[in-house]
């Protein structure tokens, strides 16, 4: 995961042959989350705009599957 503050986006790189993936964003000051499904076939690099996100710390949890195997990766970023 790479957060690019100046472009207001967060970018993920997935395996080429993932079957299903989603990113869940959870703000530090809120219990509400935003889940974004990701579609295979658009390449391994996926960028999501953070323009609508409130200022503060956010946890991004990326979950994906390849075959029968499931994977998860997390990372924090700050919108100032």
JSON list of C-alpha atoms in Angstrom, two decimals:
[
{"chain": "A", "resi": 1, "resn": "UNK", "atom": "CA", "xyz": [0.00, 0.00, 0.00]},
{"chain": "A", "resi": 2, "resn": "UNK", "atom": "CA", "xyz": [1.22, 3.47, -0.88]},
{"chain": "A", "resi": 3, "resn": "UNK", "atom": "CA", "xyz": [-0.55, 6.63, 0.26]},
{"chain": "A", "resi": 4, "resn": "UNK", "atom": "CA", "xyz": [0.05, 9.63, -2.00]},
{"chain": "A", "resi": 5, "resn": "UNK", "atom": "CA", "xyz": [-1.16, 12.71, -0.11]},
{"chain": "A", "resi": 6, "resn": "UNK", "atom": "CA", "xyz": [-0.52, 15.17, -2.94]},
{"chain": "A", "resi": 7, "resn": "UNK", "atom": "CA", "xyz": [-2.64, 13.08, -5.37]},
{"chain": "A", "resi": 8, "resn": "UNK", "atom": "CA", "xyz": [-5.22, 12.25, -2.67]},
{"chain": "A", "resi": 9, "resn": "UNK", "atom": "CA", "xyz": [-5.16, 8.52, -3.32]},
{"chain": "A", "resi": 10, "resn": "UNK", "atom": "CA", "xyz": [-4.01, 5.23, -1.91]},
{"chain": "A", "resi": 11, "resn": "UNK", "atom": "CA", "xyz": [-2.60, 2.57, -4.25]},
{"chain": "A", "resi": 12, "resn": "UNK", "atom": "CA", "xyz": [-2.45, -1.19, -3.82]},
{"chain": "A", "resi": 13, "resn": "UNK", "atom": "CA", "xyz": [-0.63, -3.79, -5.92]},
{"chain": "A", "resi": 14, "resn": "UNK", "atom": "CA", "xyz": [-2.30, -7.20, -6.10]},
{"chain": "A", "resi": 15, "resn": "UNK", "atom": "CA", "xyz": [-1.18, -10.47, -7.66]},
{"chain": "A", "resi": 16, "resn": "UNK", "atom": "CA", "xyz": [-2.03, -10.72, -11.37]},
{"chain": "A", "resi": 17, "resn": "UNK", "atom": "CA", "xyz": [-4.38, -13.67, -10.91]},
{"chain": "A", "resi": 18, "resn": "UNK", "atom": "CA", "xyz": [-6.44, -12.71, -7.86]},
{"chain": "A", "resi": 19, "resn": "UNK", "atom": "CA", "xyz": [-10.03, -13.94, -7.97]},
{"chain": "A", "resi": 20, "resn": "UNK", "atom": "CA", "xyz": [-11.67, -11.62, -5.49]},
{"chain": "A", "resi": 21, "resn": "UNK", "atom": "CA", "xyz": [-10.47, -8.63, -3.48]},
{"chain": "A", "resi": 22, "resn": "UNK", "atom": "CA", "xyz": [-11.77, -5.79, -1.35]},
{"chain": "A", "resi": 23, "resn": "UNK", "atom": "CA", "xyz": [-10.38, -2.93, 0.67]},
{"chain": "A", "resi": 24, "resn": "UNK", "atom": "CA", "xyz": [-12.00, -1.84, 3.93]},
{"chain": "A", "resi": 25, "resn": "UNK", "atom": "CA", "xyz": [-11.16, 1.61, 5.28]},
{"chain": "A", "resi": 26, "resn": "UNK", "atom": "CA", "xyz": [-11.81, 2.39, 8.93]},
{"chain": "A", "resi": 27, "resn": "UNK", "atom": "CA", "xyz": [-11.24, 5.83, 10.42]},
{"chain": "A", "resi": 28, "resn": "UNK", "atom": "CA", "xyz": [-9.63, 6.20, 13.82]},
{"chain": "A", "resi": 29, "resn": "UNK", "atom": "CA", "xyz": [-12.40, 8.42, 15.15]},
{"chain": "A", "resi": 30, "resn": "UNK", "atom": "CA", "xyz": [-15.33, 6.50, 13.67]},
{"chain": "A", "resi": 31, "resn": "UNK", "atom": "CA", "xyz": [-16.69, 2.99, 13.81]},
{"chain": "A", "resi": 32, "resn": "UNK", "atom": "CA", "xyz": [-18.12, 3.25, 10.31]},
{"chain": "A", "resi": 33, "resn": "UNK", "atom": "CA", "xyz": [-16.11, 1.67, 7.54]},
{"chain": "A", "resi": 34, "resn": "UNK", "atom": "CA", "xyz": [-16.05, 1.93, 3.80]},
{"chain": "A", "resi": 35, "resn": "UNK", "atom": "CA", "xyz": [-15.59, -1.26, 1.78]},
{"chain": "A", "resi": 36, "resn": "UNK", "atom": "CA", "xyz": [-14.53, -1.08, -1.87]},
{"chain": "A", "resi": 37, "resn": "UNK", "atom": "CA", "xyz": [-14.72, -4.27, -3.96]},
{"chain": "A", "resi": 38, "resn": "UNK", "atom": "CA", "xyz": [-11.89, -4.69, -6.47]},
{"chain": "A", "resi": 39, "resn": "UNK", "atom": "CA", "xyz": [-12.39, -6.34, -9.85]},
{"chain": "A", "resi": 40, "resn": "UNK", "atom": "CA", "xyz": [-9.83, -8.60, -11.52]},
{"chain": "A", "resi": 41, "resn": "UNK", "atom": "CA", "xyz": [-8.86, -7.80, -15.07]},
{"chain": "A", "resi": 42, "resn": "UNK", "atom": "CA", "xyz": [-7.89, -4.15, -14.62]},
{"chain": "A", "resi": 43, "resn": "UNK", "atom": "CA", "xyz": [-4.29, -5.01, -13.85]},
{"chain": "A", "resi": 44, "resn": "UNK", "atom": "CA", "xyz": [-2.53, -5.56, -10.54]},
{"chain": "A", "resi": 45, "resn": "UNK", "atom": "CA", "xyz": [-2.34, -1.86, -9.55]},
{"chain": "A", "resi": 46, "resn": "UNK", "atom": "CA", "xyz": [-5.48, -0.31, -8.03]},
{"chain": "A", "resi": 47, "resn": "UNK", "atom": "CA", "xyz": [-5.79, 3.33, -6.89]},
{"chain": "A", "resi": 48, "resn": "UNK", "atom": "CA", "xyz": [-8.61, 4.63, -4.69]},
{"chain": "A", "resi": 49, "resn": "UNK", "atom": "CA", "xyz": [-9.36, 8.29, -4.14]},
{"chain": "A", "resi": 50, "resn": "UNK", "atom": "CA", "xyz": [-9.23, 9.60, -0.57]},
{"chain": "A", "resi": 51, "resn": "UNK", "atom": "CA", "xyz": [-10.78, 13.00, -1.36]},
{"chain": "A", "resi": 52, "resn": "UNK", "atom": "CA", "xyz": [-13.97, 12.23, 0.58]},
{"chain": "A", "resi": 53, "resn": "UNK", "atom": "CA", "xyz": [-12.15, 10.90, 3.67]},
{"chain": "A", "resi": 54, "resn": "UNK", "atom": "CA", "xyz": [-12.15, 12.97, 6.86]},
{"chain": "A", "resi": 55, "resn": "UNK", "atom": "CA", "xyz": [-8.86, 14.17, 8.30]},
{"chain": "A", "resi": 56, "resn": "UNK", "atom": "CA", "xyz": [-7.16, 11.80, 10.68]},
{"chain": "A", "resi": 57, "resn": "UNK", "atom": "CA", "xyz": [-5.71, 8.30, 10.75]},
{"chain": "A", "resi": 58, "resn": "UNK", "atom": "CA", "xyz": [-7.20, 5.55, 8.59]},
{"chain": "A", "resi": 59, "resn": "UNK", "atom": "CA", "xyz": [-6.65, 1.80, 8.58]},
{"chain": "A", "resi": 60, "resn": "UNK", "atom": "CA", "xyz": [-6.76, 0.14, 5.15]},
{"chain": "A", "resi": 61, "resn": "UNK", "atom": "CA", "xyz": [-7.33, -3.63, 5.22]},
{"chain": "A", "resi": 62, "resn": "UNK", "atom": "CA", "xyz": [-6.83, -5.34, 1.86]},
{"chain": "A", "resi": 63, "resn": "UNK", "atom": "CA", "xyz": [-8.22, -8.87, 1.54]},
{"chain": "A", "resi": 64, "resn": "UNK", "atom": "CA", "xyz": [-7.84, -11.02, -1.58]},
{"chain": "A", "resi": 65, "resn": "UNK", "atom": "CA", "xyz": [-7.93, -14.60, -2.75]},
{"chain": "A", "resi": 66, "resn": "UNK", "atom": "CA", "xyz": [-5.90, -16.60, -5.24]},
{"chain": "A", "resi": 67, "resn": "UNK", "atom": "CA", "xyz": [-7.34, -20.04, -5.85]},
{"chain": "A", "resi": 68, "resn": "UNK", "atom": "CA", "xyz": [-8.48, -21.36, -2.47]},
{"chain": "A", "resi": 69, "resn": "UNK", "atom": "CA", "xyz": [-5.96, -19.28, -0.53]},
{"chain": "A", "resi": 70, "resn": "UNK", "atom": "CA", "xyz": [-7.01, -16.06, 1.20]},
{"chain": "A", "resi": 71, "resn": "UNK", "atom": "CA", "xyz": [-4.65, -13.23, 2.14]},
{"chain": "A", "resi": 72, "resn": "UNK", "atom": "CA", "xyz": [-4.86, -10.00, 4.11]},
{"chain": "A", "resi": 73, "resn": "UNK", "atom": "CA", "xyz": [-2.64, -6.96, 4.48]},
{"chain": "A", "resi": 74, "resn": "UNK", "atom": "CA", "xyz": [-3.14, -3.84, 6.60]},
{"chain": "A", "resi": 75, "resn": "UNK", "atom": "CA", "xyz": [-1.62, -0.40, 6.79]},
{"chain": "A", "resi": 76, "resn": "UNK", "atom": "CA", "xyz": [-2.28, 2.97, 8.43]},
{"chain": "A", "resi": 77, "resn": "UNK", "atom": "CA", "xyz": [-2.13, 6.33, 6.71]},
{"chain": "A", "resi": 78, "resn": "UNK", "atom": "CA", "xyz": [-2.89, 9.89, 7.80]},
{"chain": "A", "resi": 79, "resn": "UNK", "atom": "CA", "xyz": [-4.92, 12.51, 6.01]},
{"chain": "A", "resi": 80, "resn": "UNK", "atom": "CA", "xyz": [-3.78, 15.88, 7.27]}
]
